[in-house]
């Protein structure tokens, strides 16, 4: 599929077949078919309201789809709470608005789920959390509360918090959209580092530089449909669909 | 001017300057706060006059012209001030009700245990709090066994003999302590996605909130025994305590529900995305934040409930207020309501003011370090 597509003979990391979803009468996702192999790094872009966030949120069941099938890591998403919790502990998520727990310190944010969901002993969880904070380059903030950190630092903590669960798949829902321009780079740097470790990543983002640098595949969505998908070079240089061309001309104009 | 211009490459931020000096000293403070405008000056003068006309007579009545020693009402006839001997004579009843005097050590011990329980329950930095909280959980049972007796050689003291501050505290502390956990359960239940649970909780809350406490007390006290099988007699105090607990829980539930609604959905989503199930999400993420938001409301409800316990005097229980009314009926000490009610008001004020200060302290303490 691309110059560095991971070669694996295993089952796909995520498989979506004929997925449809409505918010009331509004049809948000229309017949989504998508297969994501392990280690693949996907960037999803599109205008607001195109359903890209909803698509990602369906993967860990923050949104419920009404038709079709979603299989994550071999587990089919259903109303079975046990399945959902299992998938959620395998799939990490980073939100646009960080959603750190404001009443817990940075370190506690990163150790809570490992201790209570994974049953990791506290000392071990703290040690691993510190290693992750080191990796996102803010170990010195461990004892602080989220409210005392800048936006970029908070988002890096959020990445460390998700990684603390040792997920196999990471979802990023517009991780840099709420950040000041000067902080975007520090978050993207962390994401590039993560991409280099071979993590399966699905990022909703408009950072096209990031897409070019790390993505195996770029997906363009509009009106709840996947309009076009291709390797980044092809996607940016030779978009096939008129809608894609228009979108790219708008976001790359500046 | 040109030397102040700088080339873009050598820009350095300007050094910080201290803020401009404000009016200082007592005179400056007064001018700014008390006499800043004609209206303000008028209000200041009017307030001073009001205080002048109230405070000296009050001090005179309560202290200067008051009688402090005496054996009966007659010792006070000469004086124009308060007749405090009534308190000296009656304070035991105001505190203990009709509790047998030889057993006074039991309420005193229970009160001491209560102070220890409050210390561990309310002060999060108390040494050994982990074990302290276990103590807090068993304290109510220990206290009730101590007060009721009937086991381990303790003489049985029926609750009809409890009274005064002892009864007020027993009801108030039980009501507040019970209503917080039960209120949490009701609030979560009302927001539950399971329609049956949500409906049951809503009906309970709305029914209790829609009926005056006094009505519920009469219901519990007078009507409930009619429905119970003959010979089955539930202690009067217990019936009232249950009603008070339910009543407080309904109010507490609504306060806590308000706090729950203040938590952004992002918090639920982040917790869910980490694989935390419903109970862990609630216990570690949602409730700690929701309860913190609800502290002013919780304390407000607690203070209200504590004072509302005086209503039990209308169903033949002699709480602090009911005891005061009973004492007023004593012909030997006639017409001394003001002294007795002043004393009762002081006791209530001390407890309620303490609760209010604790709430302020707790809010500030929890806000520290988490502020943006």
PDB file of N, CA and C in Angstrom, chain A residues 4 44 51-52 57 71 87 111 120 123 144 156 166-167 177 188 206-207 228 234 238:
ATOM      1  N   UNK A   4       6.385   1.994   3.136  1.00  0.00           N
ATOM      2  CA  UNK A   4       6.832   1.309   4.357  1.00  0.00           C
ATOM      3  C   UNK A   4       5.656   0.634   5.085  1.00  0.00           C
ATOM      4  N   UNK A  44      -6.627  10.706   9.466  1.00  0.00           N
ATOM      5  CA  UNK A  44      -7.956  10.973   8.921  1.00  0.00           C
ATOM      6  C   UNK A  44      -8.166  12.481   8.911  1.00  0.00           C
ATOM      7  N   UNK A  51     -17.692  13.491  10.208  1.00  0.00           N
ATOM      8  CA  UNK A  51     -17.834  12.196  10.865  1.00  0.00           C
ATOM      9  C   UNK A  51     -16.519  11.559  11.255  1.00  0.00           C
ATOM     10  N   UNK A  52     -15.396  12.291  11.106  1.00  0.00           N
ATOM     11  CA  UNK A  52     -14.099  11.655  11.372  1.00  0.00           C
ATOM     12  C   UNK A  52     -13.900  11.351  12.857  1.00  0.00           C
ATOM     13  N   UNK A  57     -14.263   7.456  17.483  1.00  0.00           N
ATOM     14  CA  UNK A  57     -14.901   7.172  18.769  1.00  0.00           C
ATOM     15  C   UNK A  57     -15.728   5.899  18.748  1.00  0.00           C
ATOM     16  N   UNK A  71     -14.553  -4.831  14.364  1.00  0.00           N
ATOM     17  CA  UNK A  71     -13.754  -5.844  15.051  1.00  0.00           C
ATOM     18  C   UNK A  71     -12.417  -5.223  15.423  1.00  0.00           C
ATOM     19  N   UNK A  87     -11.739  -4.149  25.136  1.00  0.00           N
ATOM     20  CA  UNK A  87     -11.242  -3.359  24.000  1.00  0.00           C
ATOM     21  C   UNK A  87     -10.688  -2.025  24.482  1.00  0.00           C
ATOM     22  N   UNK A 111      -1.162   6.467  36.675  1.00  0.00           N
ATOM     23  CA  UNK A 111      -1.091   5.164  37.345  1.00  0.00           C
ATOM     24  C   UNK A 111      -2.469   4.606  37.702  1.00  0.00           C
ATOM     25  N   UNK A 120      -1.763  -3.731  38.201  1.00  0.00           N
ATOM     26  CA  UNK A 120      -0.319  -3.594  38.363  1.00  0.00           C
ATOM     27  C   UNK A 120      -0.032  -3.112  39.779  1.00  0.00           C
ATOM     28  N   UNK A 123       3.938   0.287  43.033  1.00  0.00           N
ATOM     29  CA  UNK A 123       5.323   0.710  42.815  1.00  0.00           C
ATOM     30  C   UNK A 123       5.720   0.523  41.357  1.00  0.00           C
ATOM     31  N   UNK A 144       2.887  17.586  39.996  1.00  0.00           N
ATOM     32  CA  UNK A 144       1.963  18.709  39.833  1.00  0.00           C
ATOM     33  C   UNK A 144       0.568  18.237  39.441  1.00  0.00           C
ATOM     34  N   UNK A 156       0.729  16.078  26.484  1.00  0.00           N
ATOM     35  CA  UNK A 156       1.760  15.038  26.564  1.00  0.00           C
ATOM     36  C   UNK A 156       1.488  14.104  27.738  1.00  0.00           C
ATOM     37  N   UNK A 166      -0.402   0.320  28.204  1.00  0.00           N
ATOM     38  CA  UNK A 166       0.258  -0.514  27.202  1.00  0.00           C
ATOM     39  C   UNK A 166      -0.705  -0.951  26.105  1.00  0.00           C
ATOM     40  N   UNK A 167      -1.320   0.022  25.460  1.00  0.00           N
ATOM     41  CA  UNK A 167      -2.305  -0.309  24.430  1.00  0.00           C
ATOM     42  C   UNK A 167      -1.609  -0.800  23.164  1.00  0.00           C
ATOM     43  N   UNK A 177      -5.544  20.431  18.133  1.00  0.00           N
ATOM     44  CA  UNK A 177      -6.452  21.518  17.717  1.00  0.00           C
ATOM     45  C   UNK A 177      -6.713  22.539  18.803  1.00  0.00           C
ATOM     46  N   UNK A 188       3.450  17.042  18.626  1.00  0.00           N
ATOM     47  CA  UNK A 188       3.699  16.263  17.406  1.00  0.00           C
ATOM     48  C   UNK A 188       5.012  15.485  17.516  1.00  0.00           C
ATOM     49  N   UNK A 206      -5.331  17.821  11.294  1.00  0.00           N
ATOM     50  CA  UNK A 206      -5.121  18.609  10.078  1.00  0.00           C
ATOM     51  C   UNK A 206      -3.672  19.020   9.941  1.00  0.00           C
ATOM     52  N   UNK A 207      -2.801  18.404  10.739  1.00  0.00           N
ATOM     53  CA  UNK A 207      -1.372  18.703  10.626  1.00  0.00           C
ATOM     54  C   UNK A 207      -0.818  17.913   9.449  1.00  0.00           C
ATOM     55  N   UNK A 228     -11.771   9.427  -0.129  1.00  0.00           N
ATOM     56  CA  UNK A 228     -10.539   9.030  -0.807  1.00  0.00           C
ATOM     57  C   UNK A 228      -9.530   8.592   0.231  1.00  0.00           C
ATOM     58  N   UNK A 234       0.992  10.343  -2.711  1.00  0.00           N
ATOM     59  CA  UNK A 234      -0.040  10.327  -3.731  1.00  0.00           C
ATOM     60  C   UNK A 234      -1.209  11.243  -3.359  1.00  0.00           C
ATOM     61  N   UNK A 238      -1.297  14.067  -5.885  1.00  0.00           N
ATOM     62  CA  UNK A 238      -2.211  13.737  -6.986  1.00  0.00           C
ATOM     63  C   UNK A 238      -3.562  13.300  -6.455  1.00  0.00           C
TER      64      UNK A 238
END
